[in-house]
Short mmCIF file of C-alpha atoms in Angstrom, two decimals:
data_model
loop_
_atom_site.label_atom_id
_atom_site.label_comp_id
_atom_site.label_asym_id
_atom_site.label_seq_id
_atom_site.Cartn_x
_atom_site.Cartn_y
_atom_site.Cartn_z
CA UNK V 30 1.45 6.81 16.17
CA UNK V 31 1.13 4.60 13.24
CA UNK V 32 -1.90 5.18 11.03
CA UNK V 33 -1.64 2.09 8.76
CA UNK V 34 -0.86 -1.02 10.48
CA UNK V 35 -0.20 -4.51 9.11
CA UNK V 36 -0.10 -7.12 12.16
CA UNK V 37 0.72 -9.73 10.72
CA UNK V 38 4.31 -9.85 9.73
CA UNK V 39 4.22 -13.14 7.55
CA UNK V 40 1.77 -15.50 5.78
CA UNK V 41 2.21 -18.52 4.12
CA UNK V 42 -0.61 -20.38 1.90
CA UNK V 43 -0.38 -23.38 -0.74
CA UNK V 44 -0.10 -22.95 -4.21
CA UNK V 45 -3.51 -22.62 -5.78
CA UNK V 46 -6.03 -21.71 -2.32
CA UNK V 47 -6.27 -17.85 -1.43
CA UNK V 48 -4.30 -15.61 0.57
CA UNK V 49 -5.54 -12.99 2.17
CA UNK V 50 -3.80 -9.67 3.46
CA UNK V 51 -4.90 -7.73 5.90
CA UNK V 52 -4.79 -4.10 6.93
CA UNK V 53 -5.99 -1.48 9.85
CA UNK V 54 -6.06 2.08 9.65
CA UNK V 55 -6.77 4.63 11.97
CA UNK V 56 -6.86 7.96 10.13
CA UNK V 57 -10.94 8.26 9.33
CA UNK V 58 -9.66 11.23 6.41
CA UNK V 59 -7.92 8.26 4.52
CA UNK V 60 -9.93 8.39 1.27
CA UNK V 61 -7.49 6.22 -1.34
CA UNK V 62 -5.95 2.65 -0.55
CA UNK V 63 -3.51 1.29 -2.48
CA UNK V 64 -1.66 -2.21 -2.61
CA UNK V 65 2.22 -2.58 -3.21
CA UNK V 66 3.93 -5.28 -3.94
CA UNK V 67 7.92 -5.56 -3.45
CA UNK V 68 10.44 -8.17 -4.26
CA UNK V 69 13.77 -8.35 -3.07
CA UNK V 70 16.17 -5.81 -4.58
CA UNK V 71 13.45 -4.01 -6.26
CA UNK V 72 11.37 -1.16 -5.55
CA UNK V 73 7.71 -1.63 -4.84
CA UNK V 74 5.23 -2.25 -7.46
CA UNK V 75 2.21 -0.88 -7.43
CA UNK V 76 -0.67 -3.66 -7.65
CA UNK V 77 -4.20 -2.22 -6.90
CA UNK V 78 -6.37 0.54 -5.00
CA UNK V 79 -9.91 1.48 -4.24
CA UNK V 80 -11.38 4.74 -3.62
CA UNK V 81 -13.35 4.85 -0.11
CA UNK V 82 -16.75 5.33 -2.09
CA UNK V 83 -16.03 1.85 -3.03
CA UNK V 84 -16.03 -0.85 -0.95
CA UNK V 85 -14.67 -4.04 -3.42
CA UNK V 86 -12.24 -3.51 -6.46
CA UNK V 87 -11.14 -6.17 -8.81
CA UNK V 88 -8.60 -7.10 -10.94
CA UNK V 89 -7.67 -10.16 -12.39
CA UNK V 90 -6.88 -12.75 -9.60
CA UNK V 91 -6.66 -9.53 -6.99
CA UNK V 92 -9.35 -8.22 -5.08
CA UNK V 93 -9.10 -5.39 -2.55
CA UNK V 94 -12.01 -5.03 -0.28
CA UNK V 95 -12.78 -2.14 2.38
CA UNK V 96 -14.47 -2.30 5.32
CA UNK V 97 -14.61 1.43 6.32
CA UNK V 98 -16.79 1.25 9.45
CA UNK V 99 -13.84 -0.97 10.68
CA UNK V 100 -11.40 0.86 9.25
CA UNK V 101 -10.24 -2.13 7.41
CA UNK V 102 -8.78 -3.42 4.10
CA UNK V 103 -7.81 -6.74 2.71
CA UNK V 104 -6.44 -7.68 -0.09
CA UNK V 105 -7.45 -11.15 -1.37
CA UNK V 106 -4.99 -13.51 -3.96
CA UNK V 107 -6.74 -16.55 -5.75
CA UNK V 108 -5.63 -18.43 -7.02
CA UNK V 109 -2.08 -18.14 -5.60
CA UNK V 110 0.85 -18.35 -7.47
CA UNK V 111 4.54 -19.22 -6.53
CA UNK V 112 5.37 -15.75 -8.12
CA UNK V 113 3.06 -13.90 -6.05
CA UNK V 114 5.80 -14.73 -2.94
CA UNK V 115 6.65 -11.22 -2.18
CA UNK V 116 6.56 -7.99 0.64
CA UNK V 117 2.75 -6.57 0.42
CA UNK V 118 1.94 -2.86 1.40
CA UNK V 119 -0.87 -1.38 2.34
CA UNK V 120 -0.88 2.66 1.83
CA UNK V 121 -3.53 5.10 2.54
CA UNK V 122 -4.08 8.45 1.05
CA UNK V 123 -5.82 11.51 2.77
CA UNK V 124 -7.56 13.74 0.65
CA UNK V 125 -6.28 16.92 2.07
CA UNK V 126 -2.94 15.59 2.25
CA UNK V 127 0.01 14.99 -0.34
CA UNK V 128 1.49 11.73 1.31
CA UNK V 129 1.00 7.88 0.85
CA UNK V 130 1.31 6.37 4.52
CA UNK V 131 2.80 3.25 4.50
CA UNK V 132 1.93 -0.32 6.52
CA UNK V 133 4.85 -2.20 7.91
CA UNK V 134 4.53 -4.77 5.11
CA UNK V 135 3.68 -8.40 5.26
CA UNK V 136 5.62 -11.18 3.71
CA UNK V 137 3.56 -13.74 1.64
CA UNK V 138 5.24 -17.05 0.43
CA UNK V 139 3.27 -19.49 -1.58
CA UNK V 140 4.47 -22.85 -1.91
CA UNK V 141 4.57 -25.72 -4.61
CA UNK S 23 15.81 3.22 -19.36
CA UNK S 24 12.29 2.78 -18.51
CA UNK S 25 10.47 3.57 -15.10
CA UNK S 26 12.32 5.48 -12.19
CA UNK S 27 16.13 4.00 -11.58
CA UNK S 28 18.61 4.75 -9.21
CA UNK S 29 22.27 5.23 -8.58
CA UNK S 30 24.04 3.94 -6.70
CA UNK S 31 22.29 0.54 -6.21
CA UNK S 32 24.75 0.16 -2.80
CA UNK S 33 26.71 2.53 -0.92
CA UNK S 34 28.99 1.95 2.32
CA UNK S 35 30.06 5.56 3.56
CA UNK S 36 31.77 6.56 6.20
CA UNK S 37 30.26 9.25 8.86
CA UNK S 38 32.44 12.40 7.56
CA UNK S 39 31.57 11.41 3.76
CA UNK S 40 29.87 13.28 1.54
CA UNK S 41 27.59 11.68 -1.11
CA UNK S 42 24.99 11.99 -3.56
CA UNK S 43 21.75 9.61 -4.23
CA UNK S 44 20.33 10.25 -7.65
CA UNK S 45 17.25 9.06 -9.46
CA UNK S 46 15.95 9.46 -12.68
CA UNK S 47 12.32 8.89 -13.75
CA UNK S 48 11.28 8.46 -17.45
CA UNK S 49 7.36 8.16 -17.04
CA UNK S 50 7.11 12.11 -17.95
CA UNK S 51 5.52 12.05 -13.86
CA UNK S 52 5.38 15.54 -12.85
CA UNK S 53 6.38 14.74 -8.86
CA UNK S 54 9.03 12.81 -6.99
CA UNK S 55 9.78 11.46 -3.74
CA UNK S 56 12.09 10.20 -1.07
CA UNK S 57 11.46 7.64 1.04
CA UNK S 58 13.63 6.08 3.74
CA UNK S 59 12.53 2.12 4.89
CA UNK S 60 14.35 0.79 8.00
CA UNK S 61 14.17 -2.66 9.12
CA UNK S 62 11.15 -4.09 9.92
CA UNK S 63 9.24 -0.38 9.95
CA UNK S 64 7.27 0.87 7.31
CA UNK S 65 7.96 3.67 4.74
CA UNK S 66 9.06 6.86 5.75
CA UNK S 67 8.26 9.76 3.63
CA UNK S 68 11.15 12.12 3.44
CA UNK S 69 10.68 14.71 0.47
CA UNK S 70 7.93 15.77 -1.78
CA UNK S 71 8.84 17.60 -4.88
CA UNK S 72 6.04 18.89 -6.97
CA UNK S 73 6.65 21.02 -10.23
CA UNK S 74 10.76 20.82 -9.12
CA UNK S 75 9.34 22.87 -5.92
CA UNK S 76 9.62 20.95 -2.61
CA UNK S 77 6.19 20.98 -0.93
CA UNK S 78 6.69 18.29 1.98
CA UNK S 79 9.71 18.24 4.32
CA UNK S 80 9.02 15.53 6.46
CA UNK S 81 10.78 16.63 9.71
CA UNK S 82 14.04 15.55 8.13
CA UNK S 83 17.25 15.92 9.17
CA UNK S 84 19.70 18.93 7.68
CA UNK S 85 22.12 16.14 6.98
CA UNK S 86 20.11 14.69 4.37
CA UNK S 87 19.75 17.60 1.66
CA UNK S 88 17.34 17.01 -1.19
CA UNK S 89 17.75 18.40 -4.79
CA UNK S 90 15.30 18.67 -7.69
CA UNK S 91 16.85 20.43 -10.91
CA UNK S 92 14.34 19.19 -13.22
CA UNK S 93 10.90 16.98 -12.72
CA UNK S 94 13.01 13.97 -14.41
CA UNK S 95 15.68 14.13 -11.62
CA UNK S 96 16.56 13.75 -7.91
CA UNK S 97 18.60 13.67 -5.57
CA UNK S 98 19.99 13.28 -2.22
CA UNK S 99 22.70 14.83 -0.55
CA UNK S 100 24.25 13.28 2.15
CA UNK S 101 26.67 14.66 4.85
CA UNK S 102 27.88 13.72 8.23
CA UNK S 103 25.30 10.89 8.36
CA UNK S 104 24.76 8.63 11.72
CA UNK S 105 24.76 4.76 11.76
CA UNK S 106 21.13 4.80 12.11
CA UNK S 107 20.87 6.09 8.96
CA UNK S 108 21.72 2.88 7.41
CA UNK S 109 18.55 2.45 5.48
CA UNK S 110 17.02 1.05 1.76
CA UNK S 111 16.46 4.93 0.40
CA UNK S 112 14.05 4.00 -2.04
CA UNK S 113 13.10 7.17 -4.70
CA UNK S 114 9.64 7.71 -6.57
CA UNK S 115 7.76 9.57 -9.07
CA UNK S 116 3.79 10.20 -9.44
CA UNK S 117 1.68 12.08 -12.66
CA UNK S 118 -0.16 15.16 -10.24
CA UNK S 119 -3.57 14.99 -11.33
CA UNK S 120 -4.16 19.35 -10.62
CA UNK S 121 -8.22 18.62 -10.49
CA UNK S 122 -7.14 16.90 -7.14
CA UNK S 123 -5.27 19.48 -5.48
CA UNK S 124 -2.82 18.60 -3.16
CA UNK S 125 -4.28 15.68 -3.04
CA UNK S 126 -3.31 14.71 -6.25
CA UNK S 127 -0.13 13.38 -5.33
CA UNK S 128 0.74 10.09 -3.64
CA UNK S 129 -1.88 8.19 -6.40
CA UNK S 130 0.13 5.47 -7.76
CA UNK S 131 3.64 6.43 -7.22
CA UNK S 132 6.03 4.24 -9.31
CA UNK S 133 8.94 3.57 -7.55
CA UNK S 134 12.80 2.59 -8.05
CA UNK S 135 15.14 0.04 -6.74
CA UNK S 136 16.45 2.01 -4.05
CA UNK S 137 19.87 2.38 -2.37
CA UNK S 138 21.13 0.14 0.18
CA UNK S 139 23.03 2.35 2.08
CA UNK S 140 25.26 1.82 4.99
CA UNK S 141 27.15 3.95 7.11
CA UNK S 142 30.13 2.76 8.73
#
């Protein structure tokens, strides 16, 4: 049964427009949301969260937004940069619990 | 050395081997983990050490044997693995926040490289 789910796989967007990530979750007790991001042969970065009393967090050209009726979370890039090409996680945190769950990842390529 | 690193970066090992994953974090973080990611699945928490004192054991097998001497080091012992244990075993390390409780841990976890390993 897998709690955090990222359906699509890949995404591909033009330098400069927006991409947008998406993410479902299932567990209502998720309270904390977090966004890695992971290039090849490293280990994942982290890049931003939000807290589930929040429903938008910014920073910088990254913008998380929650949607916790739907259980959702997205993760917006803009503009997008050639350098943001990468493996994006969504994680969720429970606040009785001691354990990030992990999405399946989705990878973003921006083009010239 | 800065952040968490690990050693080996690649390791091919055959099924009767035994071998040792280490990592090292220098963020003064107060917990580590192990995490196992297979192809196309998502993270799989392993281990939680808190304090040096393993508080999550994520239904893993006795093969894989964790080790925490100090909250700046891990590792993972590794014995009479299985070809589906061919994995990226990626290690990472998290600043407990007490006022949080167990829930504390898993906020912003910095991770490592990982270990590509394969068994043969």
């Amino acid at each position: 049964d897998q709690q955090v789910k990222q359906n699509s796989p890949s995404l591909s967007v033009q330098e400069g427009r927006i991409s947008i990530l998406n993410c479902d979750y299932t567990n209502s007790m998720f309270d904390y949301f977090l966004w890695y991001k992971k290039y090849p042969a490293e280990g994942p970065t982290f890049l931003i969260s939000i807290s589930s009393i929040k429903d938008k967090n910014e920073d910088g050209r990254f913008t998380v937004f929650l949607n916790k009726s739907a259980k959702h979370l997205s993760l917006h890039i803009v503009p997008s940069q050639p350098g943001d090409s990468a493996v994006y996680f969504c994680a969720a945190e429970e606040t009785s619990g001691s354990r990030l769950t992990f999405g399946e990842g989705t990878q973003l390529t921006v083009n010239p | 050395e800065t952040g968490v690193t690990q050693t080996p970066r690649h390791l091919v090992m055959g099924m009767t081997n035994k071998k040792s994953l280490k990592c090292e974090q220098h963020l003064g973080h107060n917990a580590m983990y192990w995490y196992k990611q297979s192809a196309k699945k998502p993270l799989e928490l392993m281990f939680v050490y808190n304090f040096k004192e393993q508080t999550e054991n994520n239904s893993v097998p006795s093969r894989f044997s964790p080790e925490c001497p100090n909250s700046s080091h891990l590792f993972l012992h590794l014995h009479t693995l299985q070809p589906e244990d061919s994995a990226l075993y990626l290690c990472a390390s998290s600043q407990w926040d007490r006022s949080r409780g167990l829930a504390g841990l898993g906020i912003e976890q910095y991770f490592g490289p990982g270990t590509r390993l394969t068994v043969t």
